Amino acid sequence: DAKTTQPNSMESNEEEPVHLPCNHSTISGTDYIHWYRQLPSQGPEYVIHGLTSNVNNRMASLAIAEDRKSSTLILHRATLRDAAVYYCILFDRGSTLGRLYFGRGTQLTVWP
Amino acid sequence: DVKVTQSSRYLVKRTGEKVFLECVQDMDHENMFWYRQDPGLGLRLIYFSYDVKMKEKGDIPEGYSVSREKKERFSLILESASTNQTSMYLCASSAAGTERYEQYFGPGTRLTVT
Protein backbone atom coordinates (compact mmCIF):
# COMPACT_ATOMS: atom_id res chain seq x y z
CA ASP A 1 0.00 0.00 0.00
CA ALA A 2 1.18 3.47 -0.85
CA LYS A 3 2.44 5.48 2.10
CA THR A 4 1.71 8.98 3.27
CA THR A 5 3.32 11.00 6.05
CA GLN A 6 1.41 13.55 8.07
CA PRO A 7 2.17 15.46 11.27
CA ASN A 8 0.55 13.86 14.30
CA SER A 9 -1.14 17.07 15.39
CA MET A 10 -1.72 20.70 14.46
CA GLU A 11 -3.44 23.63 16.09
CA SER A 12 -5.27 26.64 14.78
CA ASN A 13 -7.39 29.50 16.00
CA GLU A 14 -10.96 29.86 14.91
CA GLU A 15 -11.50 31.77 11.66
CA GLU A 16 -7.85 31.43 10.64
CA PRO A 17 -6.72 29.42 7.61
CA VAL A 18 -5.28 25.97 8.22
CA HIS A 19 -2.79 24.20 5.97
CA LEU A 20 -2.54 20.47 6.60
CA PRO A 21 0.49 18.94 4.87
CA CYS A 22 0.93 15.45 3.50
CA ASN A 23 4.04 13.86 2.00
CA HIS A 24 3.73 11.01 -0.45
CA SER A 25 7.12 10.71 -2.11
CA THR A 26 6.43 7.22 -3.53
CA ILE A 27 3.19 8.20 -5.26
CA SER A 28 2.63 6.47 -8.57
CA GLY A 29 1.15 7.95 -11.69
CA THR A 30 -2.23 6.31 -11.15
CA ASP A 31 -2.62 7.29 -7.49
CA TYR A 32 -5.28 9.83 -6.61
CA ILE A 33 -4.89 11.87 -3.41
CA HIS A 34 -7.94 11.62 -1.16
CA TRP A 35 -8.63 13.37 2.11
CA TYR A 36 -11.06 12.20 4.75
CA ARG A 37 -11.73 13.56 8.19
CA GLN A 38 -13.14 11.99 11.33
CA LEU A 39 -15.05 14.13 13.77
CA PRO A 40 -15.23 12.97 17.40
CA SER A 41 -17.44 9.92 17.91
CA GLN A 42 -18.21 9.62 14.19
CA GLY A 43 -17.02 7.61 11.24
CA PRO A 44 -14.70 9.23 8.70
CA GLU A 45 -16.19 11.41 5.97
CA TYR A 46 -14.91 12.33 2.53
CA VAL A 47 -13.44 15.81 2.18
CA ILE A 48 -11.83 16.16 -1.24
CA HIS A 49 -9.67 14.39 -3.81
CA GLY A 50 -7.40 15.26 -6.72
CA LEU A 51 -4.92 13.86 -9.20
CA THR A 52 -2.66 16.64 -10.51
CA SER A 53 -4.49 19.95 -10.47
CA ASN A 54 -5.56 21.93 -7.44
CA VAL A 55 -9.14 21.32 -6.41
CA ASN A 56 -11.76 23.32 -4.53
CA ASN A 57 -15.08 22.36 -3.02
CA ARG A 58 -17.38 23.75 -0.37
CA MET A 59 -15.43 22.11 2.43
CA ALA A 60 -11.80 22.73 1.51
CA SER A 61 -9.13 23.21 -1.13
CA LEU A 62 -6.45 20.75 -2.16
CA ALA A 63 -3.11 22.01 -3.39
CA ILE A 64 -0.95 19.41 -5.12
CA ALA A 65 2.76 19.94 -5.71
CA GLU A 66 3.94 19.90 -9.29
CA ASP A 67 5.92 16.69 -8.74
CA ARG A 68 2.94 15.24 -6.82
CA LYS A 69 5.16 14.16 -3.94
CA SER A 70 3.29 16.31 -1.49
CA SER A 71 -0.09 17.95 -1.07
CA THR A 72 -1.79 20.36 1.30
CA LEU A 73 -5.37 20.43 2.48
CA ILE A 74 -6.48 24.00 3.06
CA LEU A 75 -9.33 24.99 5.33
CA HIS A 76 -9.86 28.65 4.51
CA ARG A 77 -11.47 29.65 7.80
CA ALA A 78 -11.32 27.09 10.55
CA THR A 79 -14.34 26.65 12.75
CA LEU A 80 -14.70 24.70 15.97
CA ARG A 81 -16.56 22.08 14.00
CA ASP A 82 -13.42 21.44 11.91
CA ALA A 83 -11.65 19.92 14.91
CA ALA A 84 -11.07 16.36 13.73
CA VAL A 85 -8.50 13.83 12.59
CA TYR A 86 -7.61 14.43 8.94
CA TYR A 87 -6.41 11.52 6.82
CA CYS A 88 -4.43 11.84 3.61
CA ILE A 89 -4.82 8.70 1.50
CA LEU A 90 -3.41 7.57 -1.82
CA PHE A 91 -5.95 5.70 -3.89
CA ASP A 92 -5.01 3.64 -6.90
CA ARG A 93 -8.04 3.32 -9.12
CA GLY A 94 -6.37 0.41 -10.79
CA SER A 95 -6.49 -1.54 -7.54
CA THR A 96 -9.36 -3.79 -6.69
CA LEU A 97 -12.55 -2.73 -5.17
CA GLY A 98 -11.95 0.75 -3.88
CA ARG A 99 -9.78 -0.09 -0.90
CA LEU A 100 -8.54 2.86 1.13
CA TYR A 101 -5.48 2.66 3.37
CA PHE A 102 -5.88 4.91 6.39
CA GLY A 103 -2.79 6.05 8.25
CA ARG A 104 -2.85 7.73 11.66
CA GLY A 105 -3.80 11.14 10.31
CA THR A 106 -3.36 14.62 11.77
CA GLN A 107 -5.33 15.63 14.84
CA LEU A 108 -6.45 19.22 14.27
CA THR A 109 -7.31 21.28 17.34
CA VAL A 110 -9.19 24.55 16.80
CA TRP A 111 -9.12 27.13 19.58
CA PRO A 112 -11.94 29.66 20.02
CA ASP B 1 -29.38 11.70 2.34
CA VAL B 2 -27.07 8.72 2.16
CA LYS B 3 -27.06 6.41 5.10
CA VAL B 4 -25.01 3.62 6.59
CA THR B 5 -26.43 2.25 9.79
CA GLN B 6 -24.94 -0.14 12.30
CA SER B 7 -27.01 -2.27 14.61
CA SER B 8 -25.59 -1.00 17.90
CA ARG B 9 -23.52 1.96 19.08
CA TYR B 10 -22.30 0.11 22.18
CA LEU B 11 -22.06 -3.61 22.83
CA VAL B 12 -20.68 -5.60 25.76
CA LYS B 13 -20.02 -9.31 25.32
CA ARG B 14 -18.28 -12.03 27.26
CA THR B 15 -15.21 -13.93 26.16
CA GLY B 16 -16.16 -16.89 24.00
CA GLU B 17 -19.52 -15.53 22.88
CA LYS B 18 -20.48 -15.39 19.21
CA VAL B 19 -21.00 -11.77 18.19
CA PHE B 20 -22.83 -10.40 15.18
CA LEU B 21 -22.32 -6.82 14.01
CA GLU B 22 -24.78 -5.72 11.37
CA CYS B 23 -24.38 -2.99 8.78
CA VAL B 24 -27.02 -1.75 6.37
CA GLN B 25 -26.68 0.82 3.58
CA ASP B 26 -29.49 2.37 1.60
CA MET B 27 -27.48 3.61 -1.39
CA ASP B 28 -27.46 0.45 -3.52
CA HIS B 29 -23.65 0.36 -3.24
CA GLU B 30 -21.73 -2.59 -4.55
CA ASN B 31 -18.79 -2.37 -2.14
CA MET B 32 -18.96 -2.74 1.62
CA PHE B 33 -16.18 -2.70 4.20
CA TRP B 34 -15.54 -3.55 7.84
CA TYR B 35 -12.76 -1.73 9.75
CA ARG B 36 -11.66 -1.69 13.31
CA GLN B 37 -10.15 1.39 14.91
CA ASP B 38 -7.82 1.32 17.88
CA PRO B 39 -5.91 4.18 19.54
CA GLY B 40 -2.55 4.72 17.88
CA LEU B 41 -3.27 2.22 15.09
CA GLY B 42 -5.77 4.08 12.95
CA LEU B 43 -8.35 2.26 10.84
CA ARG B 44 -7.48 -1.26 9.76
CA LEU B 45 -9.47 -3.18 7.18
CA ILE B 46 -10.86 -6.53 8.34
CA TYR B 47 -12.93 -7.71 5.35
CA PHE B 48 -14.63 -6.23 2.35
CA SER B 49 -17.17 -7.31 -0.20
CA TYR B 50 -17.70 -6.18 -3.78
CA ASP B 51 -20.90 -8.08 -4.47
CA VAL B 52 -23.50 -10.26 -2.85
CA LYS B 53 -21.96 -13.46 -1.48
CA MET B 54 -18.47 -12.23 -2.40
CA LYS B 55 -15.86 -11.38 0.21
CA GLU B 56 -12.19 -10.52 0.38
CA LYS B 57 -9.81 -10.54 3.34
CA GLY B 58 -8.41 -7.26 4.45
CA ASP B 59 -5.32 -6.71 6.54
CA ILE B 60 -6.49 -8.30 9.82
CA PRO B 61 -9.11 -11.00 9.07
CA GLU B 62 -8.00 -13.46 11.77
CA GLY B 63 -10.75 -14.16 14.28
CA TYR B 64 -13.48 -12.68 12.07
CA SER B 65 -15.80 -13.82 9.33
CA VAL B 66 -18.36 -11.97 7.25
CA SER B 67 -21.62 -12.59 5.47
CA ARG B 68 -23.28 -10.73 2.62
CA GLU B 69 -26.51 -12.41 1.61
CA LYS B 70 -28.19 -9.21 0.41
CA LYS B 71 -26.67 -6.22 -1.35
CA GLU B 72 -27.60 -3.75 1.37
CA ARG B 73 -26.43 -5.79 4.35
CA PHE B 74 -22.93 -6.79 5.45
CA SER B 75 -22.42 -8.65 8.70
CA LEU B 76 -19.24 -9.07 10.71
CA ILE B 77 -19.07 -12.17 12.88
CA LEU B 78 -16.78 -12.86 15.80
CA GLU B 79 -17.02 -16.62 16.16
CA SER B 80 -15.59 -16.66 19.69
CA ALA B 81 -15.02 -13.19 21.05
CA SER B 82 -11.76 -12.46 22.82
CA THR B 83 -10.64 -9.48 24.87
CA ASN B 84 -8.21 -8.36 22.14
CA GLN B 85 -11.23 -7.79 19.91
CA THR B 86 -12.38 -4.97 22.14
CA SER B 87 -12.42 -2.09 19.68
CA MET B 88 -14.44 0.40 17.65
CA TYR B 89 -15.89 -1.27 14.55
CA LEU B 90 -16.75 0.84 11.54
CA CYS B 91 -18.70 -0.19 8.48
CA ALA B 92 -18.50 1.63 5.15
CA SER B 93 -19.89 1.34 1.65
CA SER B 94 -19.00 2.75 -1.74
CA ALA B 95 -20.25 2.64 -5.29
CA ALA B 96 -18.13 0.95 -7.92
CA GLY B 97 -16.66 3.03 -10.71
CA THR B 98 -17.69 6.49 -9.53
CA GLU B 99 -15.62 9.63 -9.89
CA ARG B 100 -14.96 10.08 -6.18
CA TYR B 101 -14.87 6.45 -5.01
CA GLU B 102 -16.20 7.94 -1.83
CA GLN B 103 -16.65 5.64 1.12
CA TYR B 104 -19.60 6.39 3.38
CA PHE B 105 -19.15 5.35 6.97
CA GLY B 106 -21.56 4.34 9.67
CA PRO B 107 -21.38 5.77 13.20
CA GLY B 108 -19.45 2.79 14.55
CA THR B 109 -20.03 0.13 17.19
CA ARG B 110 -17.90 0.21 20.30
CA LEU B 111 -17.51 -3.40 21.35
CA THR B 112 -16.19 -4.38 24.75
CA VAL B 113 -15.33 -8.02 25.40
CA THR B 114 -14.96 -8.89 29.07
XYZ file of N, CA, C and O in Angstrom, chain B:
456
model
N -30.678 11.706 1.683
C -29.376 11.703 2.345
C -28.879 10.266 2.472
O -29.633 9.380 2.847
N -27.620 10.068 2.120
C -27.073 8.721 2.155
C -26.956 8.230 3.585
O -26.774 9.012 4.514
N -27.053 6.914 3.750
C -27.062 6.415 5.098
C -26.439 5.023 5.201
O -26.758 4.116 4.433
N -25.529 4.905 6.185
C -25.008 3.618 6.588
C -25.332 3.482 8.069
O -24.935 4.339 8.873
N -26.057 2.433 8.396
C -26.429 2.253 9.795
C -25.809 0.976 10.337
O -25.613 -0.003 9.613
N -25.500 1.018 11.618
C -24.941 -0.137 12.300
C -25.865 -0.488 13.460
O -26.457 0.400 14.077
N -25.957 -1.776 13.730
C -27.012 -2.268 14.612
C -26.918 -1.730 16.030
O -27.937 -1.524 16.685
N -25.726 -1.478 16.522
C -25.585 -1.001 17.898
C -24.489 0.049 17.968
O -23.516 -0.028 17.227
N -24.625 1.027 18.846
C -23.516 1.964 19.084
C -22.557 1.413 20.126
O -21.363 1.620 20.051
N -23.112 0.690 21.112
C -22.302 0.107 22.176
C -22.753 -1.334 22.394
O -23.947 -1.630 22.355
N -21.752 -2.191 22.644
C -22.056 -3.606 22.834
C -21.064 -4.161 23.845
O -19.855 -3.878 23.744
N -21.560 -4.940 24.797
C -20.677 -5.600 25.765
C -20.942 -7.089 25.685
O -22.087 -7.532 25.817
N -19.894 -7.862 25.446
C -20.024 -9.310 25.319
C -18.983 -9.997 26.200
O -17.979 -9.394 26.585
N -19.233 -11.264 26.457
C -18.282 -12.028 27.261
C -17.340 -12.820 26.356
O -17.689 -13.204 25.226
N -16.180 -13.109 26.876
C -15.208 -13.934 26.163
C -15.839 -15.256 25.756
O -16.524 -15.903 26.565
N -15.633 -15.637 24.508
C -16.157 -16.887 23.998
C -17.517 -16.793 23.345
O -17.945 -17.729 22.641
N -18.210 -15.696 23.510
C -19.525 -15.531 22.883
C -19.379 -15.325 21.385
O -18.371 -14.793 20.905
N -20.407 -15.699 20.637
C -20.480 -15.393 19.213
C -21.142 -14.027 19.072
O -22.193 -13.783 19.664
N -20.523 -13.151 18.305
C -20.996 -11.773 18.190
C -21.299 -11.445 16.737
O -20.495 -11.762 15.841
N -22.435 -10.829 16.523
C -22.826 -10.395 15.181
C -22.911 -8.866 15.162
O -23.620 -8.271 15.966
N -22.196 -8.257 14.237
C -22.317 -6.819 14.008
C -22.936 -6.628 12.636
O -22.420 -7.145 11.644
N -24.046 -5.886 12.612
C -24.778 -5.720 11.367
C -24.578 -4.322 10.798
O -24.523 -3.332 11.523
N -24.524 -4.266 9.480
C -24.376 -2.987 8.785
C -25.344 -2.974 7.603
O -25.403 -3.940 6.840
N -26.074 -1.887 7.462
C -27.022 -1.748 6.366
C -26.809 -0.410 5.681
O -26.674 0.610 6.358
N -26.782 -0.431 4.345
C -26.681 0.819 3.582
C -27.863 0.915 2.630
O -28.337 -0.092 2.114
N -28.293 2.165 2.416
C -29.493 2.374 1.602
C -29.176 3.034 0.268
O -30.039 3.672 -0.338
N -27.915 2.899 -0.188
C -27.484 3.613 -1.388
C -27.270 2.692 -2.586
O -26.724 3.119 -3.597
N -27.635 1.414 -2.430
C -27.460 0.450 -3.516
C -25.981 0.319 -3.908
O -25.653 0.109 -5.088
N -25.089 0.452 -2.951
C -23.655 0.364 -3.235
C -23.214 -1.073 -3.420
O -23.674 -1.977 -2.719
N -22.264 -1.257 -4.318
C -21.726 -2.588 -4.554
C -20.722 -2.995 -3.462
O -20.677 -4.148 -3.058
N -19.894 -2.039 -3.048
C -18.793 -2.365 -2.136
C -19.168 -2.071 -0.688
O -19.765 -1.037 -0.393
N -18.784 -2.979 0.194
C -18.965 -2.739 1.618
C -17.719 -3.197 2.359
O -17.023 -4.115 1.915
N -17.440 -2.526 3.490
C -16.179 -2.700 4.203
C -16.414 -2.775 5.713
O -17.296 -2.105 6.234
N -15.591 -3.557 6.382
C -15.542 -3.554 7.840
C -14.123 -3.194 8.284
O -13.148 -3.808 7.855
N -14.025 -2.162 9.145
C -12.762 -1.732 9.748
C -12.866 -1.855 11.265
O -13.956 -1.808 11.836
N -11.705 -1.940 11.892
C -11.656 -1.688 13.312
C -10.681 -0.544 13.553
O -9.724 -0.331 12.789
N -10.967 0.214 14.619
C -10.152 1.385 14.914
C -9.710 1.329 16.363
O -10.539 1.236 17.278
N -8.406 1.368 16.560
C -7.818 1.319 17.885
C -6.883 2.506 18.067
O -6.234 2.943 17.111
N -6.782 3.026 19.286
C -5.911 4.177 19.537
C -4.480 3.899 19.078
O -3.898 2.862 19.394
N -3.935 4.847 18.340
C -2.550 4.718 17.881
C -2.357 3.846 16.662
O -1.273 3.807 16.087
N -3.408 3.147 16.234
C -3.273 2.217 15.094
C -4.106 2.641 13.896
O -4.017 2.041 12.827
N -4.957 3.627 14.071
C -5.775 4.083 12.949
C -6.831 3.064 12.570
O -7.179 2.171 13.337
N -7.345 3.198 11.352
C -8.354 2.259 10.843
C -7.654 1.123 10.106
O -6.815 1.354 9.240
N -8.035 -0.092 10.433
C -7.478 -1.256 9.757
C -8.626 -2.058 9.147
O -9.630 -2.314 9.806
N -8.426 -2.484 7.914
C -9.473 -3.175 7.180
C -9.514 -4.650 7.567
O -8.502 -5.348 7.500
N -10.691 -5.137 7.932
C -10.857 -6.527 8.338
C -11.281 -7.380 7.131
O -10.625 -8.354 6.779
N -12.395 -7.024 6.529
C -12.929 -7.710 5.353
C -13.634 -6.681 4.484
O -14.071 -5.645 4.957
N -13.768 -7.015 3.210
C -14.628 -6.226 2.352
C -15.334 -7.122 1.351
O -14.965 -8.292 1.169
N -16.340 -6.551 0.724
C -17.166 -7.309 -0.202
C -17.509 -6.425 -1.392
O -17.852 -5.257 -1.214
N -17.407 -6.963 -2.583
C -17.704 -6.181 -3.780
C -18.985 -6.632 -4.472
O -19.345 -6.116 -5.528
N -19.650 -7.621 -3.890
C -20.898 -8.081 -4.472
C -21.550 -9.030 -3.474
O -20.895 -9.530 -2.543
N -22.797 -9.306 -3.720
C -23.498 -10.258 -2.853
C -22.753 -11.586 -2.860
O -22.331 -12.065 -3.914
N -22.597 -12.162 -1.710
C -21.961 -13.458 -1.485
C -20.457 -13.458 -1.796
O -19.817 -14.501 -1.722
N -19.903 -12.307 -2.146
C -18.471 -12.229 -2.403
C -17.793 -11.535 -1.226
O -18.338 -10.593 -0.642
N -16.599 -11.998 -0.881
C -15.860 -11.384 0.208
C -14.362 -11.496 -0.064
O -13.917 -12.408 -0.738
N -13.636 -10.525 0.494
C -12.188 -10.519 0.384
C -11.597 -10.206 1.744
O -12.129 -9.358 2.467
N -10.494 -10.849 2.089
C -9.815 -10.544 3.336
C -9.114 -9.198 3.232
O -8.549 -8.859 2.201
N -9.170 -8.486 4.339
C -8.414 -7.256 4.450
C -7.077 -7.515 5.103
O -6.467 -8.568 4.884
N -6.651 -6.601 5.934
C -5.325 -6.713 6.545
C -5.313 -7.525 7.837
O -4.284 -8.084 8.209
N -6.455 -7.611 8.519
C -6.494 -8.301 9.815
C -7.735 -9.177 9.918
O -8.571 -9.013 10.798
N -7.893 -10.195 9.066
C -9.112 -11.004 9.073
C -9.171 -12.077 10.166
O -10.245 -12.642 10.408
N -8.045 -12.341 10.818
C -8.003 -13.458 11.772
C -8.985 -13.221 12.918
O -9.006 -12.162 13.538
N -9.784 -14.237 13.198
C -10.754 -14.159 14.283
C -12.107 -13.611 13.870
O -13.015 -13.507 14.697
N -12.232 -13.265 12.581
C -13.479 -12.684 12.068
C -13.958 -13.456 10.841
O -13.168 -14.078 10.138
N -15.248 -13.383 10.608
C -15.804 -13.816 9.334
C -16.886 -12.820 8.952
O -17.266 -11.965 9.755
N -17.344 -12.902 7.715
C -18.361 -11.967 7.245
C -19.414 -12.709 6.438
O -19.217 -13.833 5.991
N -20.532 -12.028 6.262
C -21.619 -12.588 5.466
C -22.279 -11.457 4.706
O -22.572 -10.397 5.281
N -22.539 -11.706 3.425
C -23.283 -10.735 2.620
C -24.273 -11.507 1.746
O -23.977 -11.895 0.633
N -25.452 -11.687 2.299
C -26.514 -12.410 1.609
C -27.396 -11.475 0.769
O -28.027 -11.908 -0.201
N -27.451 -10.219 1.156
C -28.193 -9.213 0.413
C -27.286 -8.016 0.141
O -26.368 -7.744 0.917
N -27.557 -7.310 -0.926
C -26.674 -6.223 -1.350
C -26.553 -5.151 -0.279
O -25.486 -4.570 -0.085
N -27.620 -4.877 0.439
C -27.605 -3.755 1.369
C -27.045 -4.111 2.742
O -26.843 -3.225 3.561
N -26.781 -5.370 2.995
C -26.425 -5.787 4.352
C -25.103 -6.543 4.370
O -24.896 -7.474 3.584
N -24.246 -6.153 5.316
C -22.926 -6.788 5.446
C -22.688 -7.028 6.927
O -22.675 -6.090 7.721
N -22.541 -8.293 7.286
C -22.417 -8.654 8.695
C -20.996 -9.075 9.025
O -20.358 -9.791 8.241
N -20.550 -8.656 10.182
C -19.243 -9.074 10.708
C -19.508 -10.007 11.876
O -20.305 -9.694 12.759
N -18.831 -11.146 11.869
C -19.073 -12.175 12.878
C -17.775 -12.461 13.630
O -16.730 -12.703 13.007
N -17.880 -12.414 14.941
C -16.779 -12.858 15.796
C -17.203 -14.215 16.339
O -18.126 -14.311 17.150
N -16.575 -15.272 15.836
C -17.024 -16.625 16.162
C -16.897 -16.923 17.653
O -17.752 -17.559 18.244
N -15.836 -16.458 18.261
C -15.594 -16.656 19.685
C -14.842 -15.433 20.186
O -13.629 -15.337 20.043
N -15.602 -14.487 20.725
C -15.020 -13.193 21.053
C -13.897 -13.323 22.076
O -13.963 -14.132 23.020
N -12.877 -12.510 21.876
C -11.762 -12.463 22.819
C -11.516 -11.015 23.233
O -11.948 -10.069 22.554
N -10.827 -10.836 24.346
C -10.637 -9.482 24.871
C -9.846 -8.599 23.908
O -10.039 -7.380 23.887
N -8.977 -9.188 23.084
C -8.214 -8.365 22.143
C -9.046 -7.919 20.938
O -8.543 -7.226 20.053
N -10.313 -8.297 20.929
C -11.233 -7.792 19.908
C -12.070 -6.630 20.430
O -12.963 -6.131 19.729
N -11.788 -6.195 21.633
C -12.383 -4.965 22.137
C -11.887 -3.818 21.279
O -10.674 -3.603 21.166
N -12.830 -3.104 20.641
C -12.424 -2.086 19.680
C -13.651 -1.314 19.205
O -14.783 -1.651 19.533
N -13.392 -0.289 18.382
C -14.442 0.401 17.651
C -14.507 -0.227 16.264
O -13.484 -0.312 15.573
N -15.696 -0.646 15.866
C -15.887 -1.268 14.552
C -16.683 -0.327 13.661
O -17.763 0.144 14.031
N -16.138 -0.083 12.483
C -16.752 0.841 11.538
C -17.062 0.124 10.235
O -16.223 -0.591 9.690
N -18.263 0.345 9.760
C -18.700 -0.194 8.477
C -18.733 0.932 7.460
O -19.008 2.090 7.815
N -18.447 0.629 6.213
C -18.499 1.629 5.151
C -19.002 0.989 3.873
O -18.951 -0.235 3.703
N -19.488 1.833 2.965
C -19.892 1.342 1.653
C -19.462 2.338 0.601
O -19.237 3.521 0.898
N -19.328 1.858 -0.628
C -19.002 2.749 -1.739
C -19.566 2.170 -3.024
O -19.783 0.963 -3.144
N -19.780 3.061 -3.988
C -20.252 2.642 -5.291
C -19.065 2.324 -6.175
O -18.031 2.977 -6.105
N -19.208 1.329 -7.016
C -18.133 0.948 -7.924
C -18.075 1.918 -9.095
O -19.105 2.344 -9.604
N -16.855 2.288 -9.477
C -16.660 3.031 -10.711
C -17.127 4.468 -10.719
O -17.341 5.040 -11.777
N -17.266 5.085 -9.553
C -17.692 6.487 -9.534
C -16.474 7.405 -9.571
O -15.352 6.975 -9.345
N -16.714 8.678 -9.809
C -15.622 9.632 -9.889
C -14.872 9.751 -8.561
O -13.653 9.799 -8.524
N -15.605 9.797 -7.457
C -14.960 10.076 -6.177
C -14.554 8.816 -5.431
O -13.737 8.889 -4.537
N -15.124 7.667 -5.780
C -14.870 6.450 -5.010
C -15.048 6.707 -3.522
O -14.342 6.149 -2.694
N -16.020 7.520 -3.213
C -16.200 7.937 -1.833
C -16.739 6.797 -0.994
O -17.687 6.112 -1.380
N -16.121 6.608 0.165
C -16.649 5.639 1.122
C -17.498 6.382 2.135
O -17.084 7.402 2.684
N -18.677 5.846 2.392
C -19.596 6.393 3.377
C -19.545 5.488 4.605
O -19.725 4.278 4.486
N -19.327 6.104 5.746
C -19.152 5.349 6.972
C -20.378 5.418 7.869
O -21.087 6.433 7.911
N -20.578 4.340 8.609
C -21.563 4.341 9.668
C -21.001 4.994 10.923
O -19.828 5.364 10.960
N -21.807 5.089 11.981
C -21.378 5.773 13.202
C -20.440 4.945 14.067
O -19.810 5.473 14.974
N -20.350 3.650 13.787
C -19.455 2.792 14.554
C -20.158 2.052 15.684
O -21.186 2.498 16.206
N -19.598 0.904 16.027
C -20.030 0.127 17.189
C -18.837 -0.053 18.109
O -17.816 -0.597 17.693
N -18.989 0.419 19.325
C -17.902 0.214 20.299
C -18.170 -1.087 21.026
O -19.108 -1.180 21.814
N -17.351 -2.077 20.760
C -17.505 -3.404 21.347
C -16.512 -3.583 22.476
O -15.313 -3.343 22.307
N -17.036 -4.022 23.606
C -16.193 -4.382 24.749
C -16.388 -5.862 25.035
O -17.522 -6.320 25.192
N -15.282 -6.596 25.078
C -15.330 -8.021 25.400
C -14.691 -8.210 26.771
O -13.525 -7.849 26.982
N -15.461 -8.755 27.696
C -14.957 -8.888 29.071
C -14.654 -10.345 29.407
O -15.138 -11.266 28.732
